[in-house]
Amino acid sequence: DAKTTQPNSMESNEEEPVHLPCNHSTISGTDYIHWYRQLPSQGPEYVIHGLTSNVNNRMASLAIAEDRKSSTLILHRATLRDAAVYYCILSNFGNEKLTFGTGTRLTIIP
Amino acid sequence: ETGVTQTPRHLVMGMTNKKSLKCEQHLGHNAMYWYKQSAKKPLELMFVYSLEERVENNSVPSRFSPECPNSSHLFLHLHTLQPEDSALYLCASSQDDIRVLNQPQHFGDGTRLSIL
C-alpha cells in the first residue's frame, strides 16, 4: 500500500497562508489524495481531495506535484480555528479504506 | 454540526458491564462506519456497513458487536471489555460505501470510553 509522510508539527502565524506538505513517493496512478483534519475534541473533518489536477474549495486548495509524488494543502489565510491535526491519505480501488496516519499538528500563533 | 450525532459523549464502564454506543446520521447517506482512536495511535477502521449490510470487519474482537437496523442508525454493543479498549470511538457516514471512491466521510464527535 502506498504510504504518506508528513511533518509531525508545524506552526504558522494567524492571517498568513499555510502550506502543509505530504510526500507519497510510492503513489500509484489510480491513488486519490485526501486531506482530513481533526480539531481538538472533535471527529475528523473532510477538507479536500484530488487525483492529478490542483483543486480548490471553500476551505483550502490542494496542489499536486506533476509527478504526483507529493502534494501540498494550502490554507490561504489561517485563523485560530484552523489549529488541528491534518491528515494526508491515499486510497484507490482495492484499497478504498481511509488509513489515517499520525498527521501534522498545526499550531496557529495569534 | 456535521450531521452525525453520537451518544453518549462520555462513558465509563466496568469490564463486566454491557453498554451500547449509538450513532445517528441525518444526511441521507447509505454507508456508515465505526472507528477507534486510541491515545497516541492513528484512527483504526473497525466496521463498515453499506445499506445496512456489514461489508467490512477489520479483525475486531467479538466483544464489540455492531448493529445497523437502518441506514440512519448504527450501534456498537460492548460487553466484557478490557482496559486497553479505552479509546475514542468515532462514527462516520458517506453517501455510498468505500468501494465507490471520492466519497467524503462525515464524522461524529465520538464517544470517549473509559474501562475501569
PDB file of C-alpha atoms in Angstrom:
ATOM      1  CA  ASP A   1       0.000   0.000   0.000  1.00  0.00           C
ATOM      2  CA  ALA A   2       1.231   3.485  -0.824  1.00  0.00           C
ATOM      3  CA  LYS A   3       2.198   5.415   2.295  1.00  0.00           C
ATOM      4  CA  THR A   4       2.269   9.124   3.094  1.00  0.00           C
ATOM      5  CA  THR A   5       4.852  11.078   5.069  1.00  0.00           C
ATOM      6  CA  GLN A   6       4.009  14.318   6.845  1.00  0.00           C
ATOM      7  CA  PRO A   7       5.906  16.501   9.312  1.00  0.00           C
ATOM      8  CA  ASN A   8       4.836  15.855  12.888  1.00  0.00           C
ATOM      9  CA  SER A   9       4.126  19.513  13.595  1.00  0.00           C
ATOM     10  CA  MET A  10       4.095  22.974  12.065  1.00  0.00           C
ATOM     11  CA  GLU A  11       3.454  26.497  13.276  1.00  0.00           C
ATOM     12  CA  SER A  12       2.033  29.414  11.399  1.00  0.00           C
ATOM     13  CA  ASN A  13       1.001  32.951  12.189  1.00  0.00           C
ATOM     14  CA  GLU A  14      -2.624  33.943  12.180  1.00  0.00           C
ATOM     15  CA  GLU A  15      -3.878  35.531   8.953  1.00  0.00           C
ATOM     16  CA  GLU A  16      -0.947  34.162   6.930  1.00  0.00           C
ATOM     17  CA  PRO A  17      -1.052  31.345   4.363  1.00  0.00           C
ATOM     18  CA  VAL A  18      -0.108  27.857   5.476  1.00  0.00           C
ATOM     19  CA  HIS A  19       1.431  25.190   3.259  1.00  0.00           C
ATOM     20  CA  LEU A  20       1.149  21.670   4.659  1.00  0.00           C
ATOM     21  CA  PRO A  21       3.326  19.164   2.766  1.00  0.00           C
ATOM     22  CA  CYS A  22       2.736  15.479   2.157  1.00  0.00           C
ATOM     23  CA  ASN A  23       5.111  13.060   0.473  1.00  0.00           C
ATOM     24  CA  HIS A  24       3.781   9.950  -1.235  1.00  0.00           C
ATOM     25  CA  SER A  25       6.653   8.735  -3.359  1.00  0.00           C
ATOM     26  CA  THR A  26       5.120   5.271  -3.953  1.00  0.00           C
ATOM     27  CA  ILE A  27       1.757   6.606  -5.112  1.00  0.00           C
ATOM     28  CA  SER A  28       0.131   4.660  -7.931  1.00  0.00           C
ATOM     29  CA  GLY A  29      -1.558   6.160 -10.959  1.00  0.00           C
ATOM     30  CA  THR A  30      -5.020   5.462  -9.559  1.00  0.00           C
ATOM     31  CA  ASP A  31      -4.467   6.674  -5.973  1.00  0.00           C
ATOM     32  CA  TYR A  32      -6.624   9.577  -4.850  1.00  0.00           C
ATOM     33  CA  ILE A  33      -5.164  12.049  -2.364  1.00  0.00           C
ATOM     34  CA  HIS A  34      -7.442  13.020   0.506  1.00  0.00           C
ATOM     35  CA  TRP A  35      -6.999  15.546   3.293  1.00  0.00           C
ATOM     36  CA  TYR A  36      -8.882  15.499   6.546  1.00  0.00           C
ATOM     37  CA  ARG A  37      -8.346  17.493   9.700  1.00  0.00           C
ATOM     38  CA  GLN A  38      -9.245  16.869  13.324  1.00  0.00           C
ATOM     39  CA  LEU A  39      -9.870  19.773  15.632  1.00  0.00           C
ATOM     40  CA  PRO A  40      -9.453  19.248  19.385  1.00  0.00           C
ATOM     41  CA  SER A  41     -12.248  17.189  20.938  1.00  0.00           C
ATOM     42  CA  GLN A  42     -13.914  16.611  17.569  1.00  0.00           C
ATOM     43  CA  GLY A  43     -14.047  13.913  14.941  1.00  0.00           C
ATOM     44  CA  PRO A  44     -12.116  14.259  11.676  1.00  0.00           C
ATOM     45  CA  GLU A  45     -13.466  16.662   9.080  1.00  0.00           C
ATOM     46  CA  TYR A  46     -13.131  16.254   5.313  1.00  0.00           C
ATOM     47  CA  VAL A  47     -11.098  19.063   3.749  1.00  0.00           C
ATOM     48  CA  ILE A  48     -10.392  18.261   0.107  1.00  0.00           C
ATOM     49  CA  HIS A  49      -9.332  15.521  -2.309  1.00  0.00           C
ATOM     50  CA  GLY A  50      -7.826  15.243  -5.778  1.00  0.00           C
ATOM     51  CA  LEU A  51      -6.258  12.907  -8.326  1.00  0.00           C
ATOM     52  CA  THR A  52      -3.979  14.792 -10.722  1.00  0.00           C
ATOM     53  CA  SER A  53      -5.112  18.385 -11.066  1.00  0.00           C
ATOM     54  CA  ASN A  54      -4.969  21.079  -8.431  1.00  0.00           C
ATOM     55  CA  VAL A  55      -8.248  21.505  -6.584  1.00  0.00           C
ATOM     56  CA  ASN A  56      -9.857  24.412  -4.782  1.00  0.00           C
ATOM     57  CA  ASN A  57     -12.813  24.603  -2.443  1.00  0.00           C
ATOM     58  CA  ARG A  58     -14.085  26.986   0.187  1.00  0.00           C
ATOM     59  CA  MET A  59     -11.820  25.527   2.846  1.00  0.00           C
ATOM     60  CA  ALA A  60      -8.486  25.063   1.098  1.00  0.00           C
ATOM     61  CA  SER A  61      -6.517  24.371  -2.058  1.00  0.00           C
ATOM     62  CA  LEU A  62      -4.707  21.173  -2.969  1.00  0.00           C
ATOM     63  CA  ALA A  63      -1.594  21.478  -5.084  1.00  0.00           C
ATOM     64  CA  ILE A  64      -0.411  18.176  -6.577  1.00  0.00           C
ATOM     65  CA  ALA A  65       3.104  17.858  -7.967  1.00  0.00           C
ATOM     66  CA  GLU A  66       3.397  16.969 -11.609  1.00  0.00           C
ATOM     67  CA  ASP A  67       4.915  13.552 -10.791  1.00  0.00           C
ATOM     68  CA  ARG A  68       2.279  13.137  -8.034  1.00  0.00           C
ATOM     69  CA  LYS A  69       4.936  12.088  -5.521  1.00  0.00           C
ATOM     70  CA  SER A  70       3.998  14.951  -3.251  1.00  0.00           C
ATOM     71  CA  SER A  71       1.142  17.310  -2.568  1.00  0.00           C
ATOM     72  CA  THR A  72       0.534  20.442  -0.526  1.00  0.00           C
ATOM     73  CA  LEU A  73      -2.558  21.546   1.313  1.00  0.00           C
ATOM     74  CA  ILE A  74      -2.842  25.316   1.267  1.00  0.00           C
ATOM     75  CA  LEU A  75      -4.843  27.298   3.773  1.00  0.00           C
ATOM     76  CA  HIS A  76      -4.946  30.753   2.275  1.00  0.00           C
ATOM     77  CA  ARG A  77      -5.399  32.735   5.454  1.00  0.00           C
ATOM     78  CA  ALA A  78      -5.012  30.840   8.699  1.00  0.00           C
ATOM     79  CA  THR A  79      -7.292  31.526  11.621  1.00  0.00           C
ATOM     80  CA  LEU A  80      -7.086  30.226  15.170  1.00  0.00           C
ATOM     81  CA  ARG A  81      -9.862  27.816  14.273  1.00  0.00           C
ATOM     82  CA  ASP A  82      -7.543  26.103  11.787  1.00  0.00           C
ATOM     83  CA  ALA A  83      -5.414  24.694  14.620  1.00  0.00           C
ATOM     84  CA  ALA A  84      -5.836  20.947  14.178  1.00  0.00           C
ATOM     85  CA  VAL A  85      -4.148  17.716  13.154  1.00  0.00           C
ATOM     86  CA  TYR A  86      -4.105  17.448   9.349  1.00  0.00           C
ATOM     87  CA  TYR A  87      -4.088  14.030   7.715  1.00  0.00           C
ATOM     88  CA  CYS A  88      -2.978  13.239   4.162  1.00  0.00           C
ATOM     89  CA  ILE A  89      -4.415   9.895   2.994  1.00  0.00           C
ATOM     90  CA  LEU A  90      -4.309   7.837  -0.198  1.00  0.00           C
ATOM     91  CA  SER A  91      -6.991   5.490  -1.465  1.00  0.00           C
ATOM     92  CA  ASN A  92      -7.712   3.560  -4.624  1.00  0.00           C
ATOM     93  CA  PHE A  93      -9.727   0.655  -5.945  1.00  0.00           C
ATOM     94  CA  GLY A  94      -8.856  -2.415  -3.968  1.00  0.00           C
ATOM     95  CA  ASN A  95      -7.654  -0.315  -1.043  1.00  0.00           C
ATOM     96  CA  GLU A  96     -10.543   2.027  -0.504  1.00  0.00           C
ATOM     97  CA  LYS A  97     -10.194   2.325   3.255  1.00  0.00           C
ATOM     98  CA  LEU A  98      -9.054   5.647   4.642  1.00  0.00           C
ATOM     99  CA  THR A  99      -5.913   4.720   6.547  1.00  0.00           C
ATOM    100  CA  PHE A 100      -5.126   7.594   8.893  1.00  0.00           C
ATOM    101  CA  GLY A 101      -1.510   8.120   9.899  1.00  0.00           C
ATOM    102  CA  THR A 102      -0.290  10.433  12.645  1.00  0.00           C
ATOM    103  CA  GLY A 103      -0.740  13.608  10.604  1.00  0.00           C
ATOM    104  CA  THR A 104       0.683  17.105  11.092  1.00  0.00           C
ATOM    105  CA  ARG A 105      -0.277  19.061  14.183  1.00  0.00           C
ATOM    106  CA  LEU A 106      -0.747  22.667  13.065  1.00  0.00           C
ATOM    107  CA  THR A 107      -0.431  25.400  15.666  1.00  0.00           C
ATOM    108  CA  ILE A 108      -1.623  28.900  14.822  1.00  0.00           C
ATOM    109  CA  ILE A 109       0.148  31.733  16.586  1.00  0.00           C
ATOM    110  CA  PRO A 110      -2.040  34.774  17.303  1.00  0.00           C
TER     111      PRO A 110
ATOM    112  CA  GLU B   1     -22.697  20.430  13.185  1.00  0.00           C
ATOM    113  CA  THR B   2     -21.631  17.553  10.931  1.00  0.00           C
ATOM    114  CA  GLY B   3     -24.960  15.796  10.615  1.00  0.00           C
ATOM    115  CA  VAL B   4     -23.619  12.772  12.506  1.00  0.00           C
ATOM    116  CA  THR B   5     -24.613  12.554  16.163  1.00  0.00           C
ATOM    117  CA  GLN B   6     -23.065  10.169  18.661  1.00  0.00           C
ATOM    118  CA  THR B   7     -24.335   9.365  22.143  1.00  0.00           C
ATOM    119  CA  PRO B   8     -23.227   9.272  24.821  1.00  0.00           C
ATOM    120  CA  ARG B   9     -20.259  11.647  24.529  1.00  0.00           C
ATOM    121  CA  HIS B  10     -18.588  10.035  27.522  1.00  0.00           C
ATOM    122  CA  LEU B  11     -18.971   6.567  29.010  1.00  0.00           C
ATOM    123  CA  VAL B  12     -17.290   4.901  31.963  1.00  0.00           C
ATOM    124  CA  MET B  13     -17.933   1.217  32.440  1.00  0.00           C
ATOM    125  CA  GLY B  14     -16.572  -1.771  34.272  1.00  0.00           C
ATOM    126  CA  MET B  15     -15.150  -4.778  32.497  1.00  0.00           C
ATOM    127  CA  THR B  16     -18.238  -6.883  33.215  1.00  0.00           C
ATOM    128  CA  ASN B  17     -20.795  -4.302  32.092  1.00  0.00           C
ATOM    129  CA  LYS B  18     -22.769  -4.293  28.852  1.00  0.00           C
ATOM    130  CA  LYS B  19     -23.380  -0.978  27.145  1.00  0.00           C
ATOM    131  CA  SER B  20     -24.123   0.355  23.681  1.00  0.00           C
ATOM    132  CA  LEU B  21     -22.868   3.296  21.674  1.00  0.00           C
ATOM    133  CA  LYS B  22     -25.300   4.990  19.326  1.00  0.00           C
ATOM    134  CA  CYS B  23     -24.741   6.869  16.097  1.00  0.00           C
ATOM    135  CA  GLU B  24     -27.348   8.648  14.005  1.00  0.00           C
ATOM    136  CA  GLN B  25     -26.814  10.422  10.704  1.00  0.00           C
ATOM    137  CA  HIS B  26     -29.196  12.974   9.218  1.00  0.00           C
ATOM    138  CA  LEU B  27     -27.516  13.190   5.817  1.00  0.00           C
ATOM    139  CA  GLY B  28     -29.368  10.522   3.870  1.00  0.00           C
ATOM    140  CA  HIS B  29     -26.170   8.505   3.472  1.00  0.00           C
ATOM    141  CA  ASN B  30     -26.076   4.805   2.675  1.00  0.00           C
ATOM    142  CA  ALA B  31     -22.815   3.807   4.362  1.00  0.00           C
ATOM    143  CA  MET B  32     -21.775   4.031   7.997  1.00  0.00           C
ATOM    144  CA  TYR B  33     -18.517   3.262   9.800  1.00  0.00           C
ATOM    145  CA  TRP B  34     -17.070   2.667  13.243  1.00  0.00           C
ATOM    146  CA  TYR B  35     -13.505   3.788  14.003  1.00  0.00           C
ATOM    147  CA  LYS B  36     -11.386   3.513  17.135  1.00  0.00           C
ATOM    148  CA  GLN B  37      -8.887   6.214  18.134  1.00  0.00           C
ATOM    149  CA  SER B  38      -6.594   5.228  20.992  1.00  0.00           C
ATOM    150  CA  ALA B  39      -4.276   7.679  22.693  1.00  0.00           C
ATOM    151  CA  LYS B  40      -1.273   8.456  20.502  1.00  0.00           C
ATOM    152  CA  LYS B  41      -2.346   5.955  17.822  1.00  0.00           C
ATOM    153  CA  PRO B  42      -3.880   6.577  14.396  1.00  0.00           C
ATOM    154  CA  LEU B  43      -7.562   6.018  13.760  1.00  0.00           C
ATOM    155  CA  GLU B  44      -8.359   2.382  13.097  1.00  0.00           C
ATOM    156  CA  LEU B  45     -11.315   1.306  10.972  1.00  0.00           C
ATOM    157  CA  MET B  46     -13.436  -1.276  12.795  1.00  0.00           C
ATOM    158  CA  PHE B  47     -16.590  -1.907  10.765  1.00  0.00           C
ATOM    159  CA  VAL B  48     -18.256  -0.740   7.558  1.00  0.00           C
ATOM    160  CA  TYR B  49     -21.954  -1.018   6.760  1.00  0.00           C
ATOM    161  CA  SER B  50     -23.474  -0.357   3.366  1.00  0.00           C
ATOM    162  CA  LEU B  51     -27.260  -0.320   3.026  1.00  0.00           C
ATOM    163  CA  GLU B  52     -27.498  -1.970   6.455  1.00  0.00           C
ATOM    164  CA  GLU B  53     -25.234  -4.863   5.483  1.00  0.00           C
ATOM    165  CA  ARG B  54     -21.807  -5.304   7.020  1.00  0.00           C
ATOM    166  CA  VAL B  55     -19.200  -5.130   4.268  1.00  0.00           C
ATOM    167  CA  GLU B  56     -16.067  -4.949   6.368  1.00  0.00           C
ATOM    168  CA  ASN B  57     -14.957  -6.293   9.726  1.00  0.00           C
ATOM    169  CA  ASN B  58     -11.393  -5.269  10.376  1.00  0.00           C
ATOM    170  CA  SER B  59     -10.449  -8.201  12.648  1.00  0.00           C
ATOM    171  CA  VAL B  60     -12.270  -6.689  15.597  1.00  0.00           C
ATOM    172  CA  PRO B  61     -12.674  -8.836  18.757  1.00  0.00           C
ATOM    173  CA  SER B  62     -16.121 -10.299  19.295  1.00  0.00           C
ATOM    174  CA  ARG B  63     -16.623  -8.271  22.465  1.00  0.00           C
ATOM    175  CA  PHE B  64     -17.516  -5.457  20.028  1.00  0.00           C
ATOM    176  CA  SER B  65     -20.775  -6.189  18.227  1.00  0.00           C
ATOM    177  CA  PRO B  66     -22.113  -3.732  15.647  1.00  0.00           C
ATOM    178  CA  GLU B  67     -25.727  -3.379  14.596  1.00  0.00           C
ATOM    179  CA  CYS B  68     -27.213  -1.356  11.768  1.00  0.00           C
ATOM    180  CA  PRO B  69     -31.036  -1.519  11.921  1.00  0.00           C
ATOM    181  CA  ASN B  70     -31.475   1.059   9.146  1.00  0.00           C
ATOM    182  CA  SER B  71     -29.311   3.350   7.061  1.00  0.00           C
ATOM    183  CA  SER B  72     -29.606   6.199   9.582  1.00  0.00           C
ATOM    184  CA  HIS B  73     -28.629   4.366  12.742  1.00  0.00           C
ATOM    185  CA  LEU B  74     -25.583   2.438  13.824  1.00  0.00           C
ATOM    186  CA  PHE B  75     -24.887   0.861  17.194  1.00  0.00           C
ATOM    187  CA  LEU B  76     -21.825  -0.638  18.791  1.00  0.00           C
ATOM    188  CA  HIS B  77     -22.703  -3.101  21.542  1.00  0.00           C
ATOM    189  CA  LEU B  78     -19.990  -3.587  24.128  1.00  0.00           C
ATOM    190  CA  HIS B  79     -19.525  -6.455  26.572  1.00  0.00           C
ATOM    191  CA  THR B  80     -16.704  -7.768  28.697  1.00  0.00           C
ATOM    192  CA  LEU B  81     -14.315  -5.061  27.548  1.00  0.00           C
ATOM    193  CA  GLN B  82     -10.676  -4.789  28.574  1.00  0.00           C
ATOM    194  CA  PRO B  83      -8.794  -1.712  29.846  1.00  0.00           C
ATOM    195  CA  GLU B  84      -6.982  -1.442  26.501  1.00  0.00           C
ATOM    196  CA  ASP B  85     -10.357  -0.834  24.867  1.00  0.00           C
ATOM    197  CA  SER B  86     -10.440   2.614  26.447  1.00  0.00           C
ATOM    198  CA  ALA B  87     -10.448   5.000  23.495  1.00  0.00           C
ATOM    199  CA  LEU B  88     -12.444   7.471  21.448  1.00  0.00           C
ATOM    200  CA  TYR B  89     -14.962   5.655  19.261  1.00  0.00           C
ATOM    201  CA  LEU B  90     -15.927   7.555  16.158  1.00  0.00           C
ATOM    202  CA  CYS B  91     -18.825   7.007  13.810  1.00  0.00           C
ATOM    203  CA  ALA B  92     -18.814   8.243  10.220  1.00  0.00           C
ATOM    204  CA  SER B  93     -21.087   8.112   7.204  1.00  0.00           C
ATOM    205  CA  SER B  94     -20.746   8.595   3.459  1.00  0.00           C
ATOM    206  CA  GLN B  95     -23.137   8.754   0.544  1.00  0.00           C
ATOM    207  CA  ASP B  96     -22.073   5.339  -0.756  1.00  0.00           C
ATOM    208  CA  ASP B  97     -19.745   2.748   0.663  1.00  0.00           C
ATOM    209  CA  ILE B  98     -15.993   2.896   0.394  1.00  0.00           C
ATOM    210  CA  ARG B  99     -15.912   0.820  -2.782  1.00  0.00           C
ATOM    211  CA  VAL B 100     -17.097   3.990  -4.513  1.00  0.00           C
ATOM    212  CA  LEU B 101     -14.109   6.290  -4.338  1.00  0.00           C
ATOM    213  CA  ASN B 102     -14.313  10.007  -3.704  1.00  0.00           C
ATOM    214  CA  GLN B 103     -16.917   9.703  -1.018  1.00  0.00           C
ATOM    215  CA  PRO B 104     -16.068  12.186   1.724  1.00  0.00           C
ATOM    216  CA  GLN B 105     -16.737  10.712   5.121  1.00  0.00           C
ATOM    217  CA  HIS B 106     -18.609  12.772   7.691  1.00  0.00           C
ATOM    218  CA  PHE B 107     -17.605  12.046  11.269  1.00  0.00           C
ATOM    219  CA  GLY B 108     -19.365  12.483  14.564  1.00  0.00           C
ATOM    220  CA  ASP B 109     -17.513  13.853  17.568  1.00  0.00           C
ATOM    221  CA  GLY B 110     -17.121  10.437  19.153  1.00  0.00           C
ATOM    222  CA  THR B 111     -17.790   8.681  22.421  1.00  0.00           C
ATOM    223  CA  ARG B 112     -14.932   8.796  24.922  1.00  0.00           C
ATOM    224  CA  LEU B 113     -14.959   5.343  26.528  1.00  0.00           C
ATOM    225  CA  SER B 114     -13.116   4.520  29.734  1.00  0.00           C
ATOM    226  CA  ILE B 115     -12.918   0.951  31.031  1.00  0.00           C
ATOM    227  CA  LEU B 116     -12.282   0.581  34.733  1.00  0.00           C
TER     228      LEU B 116
END
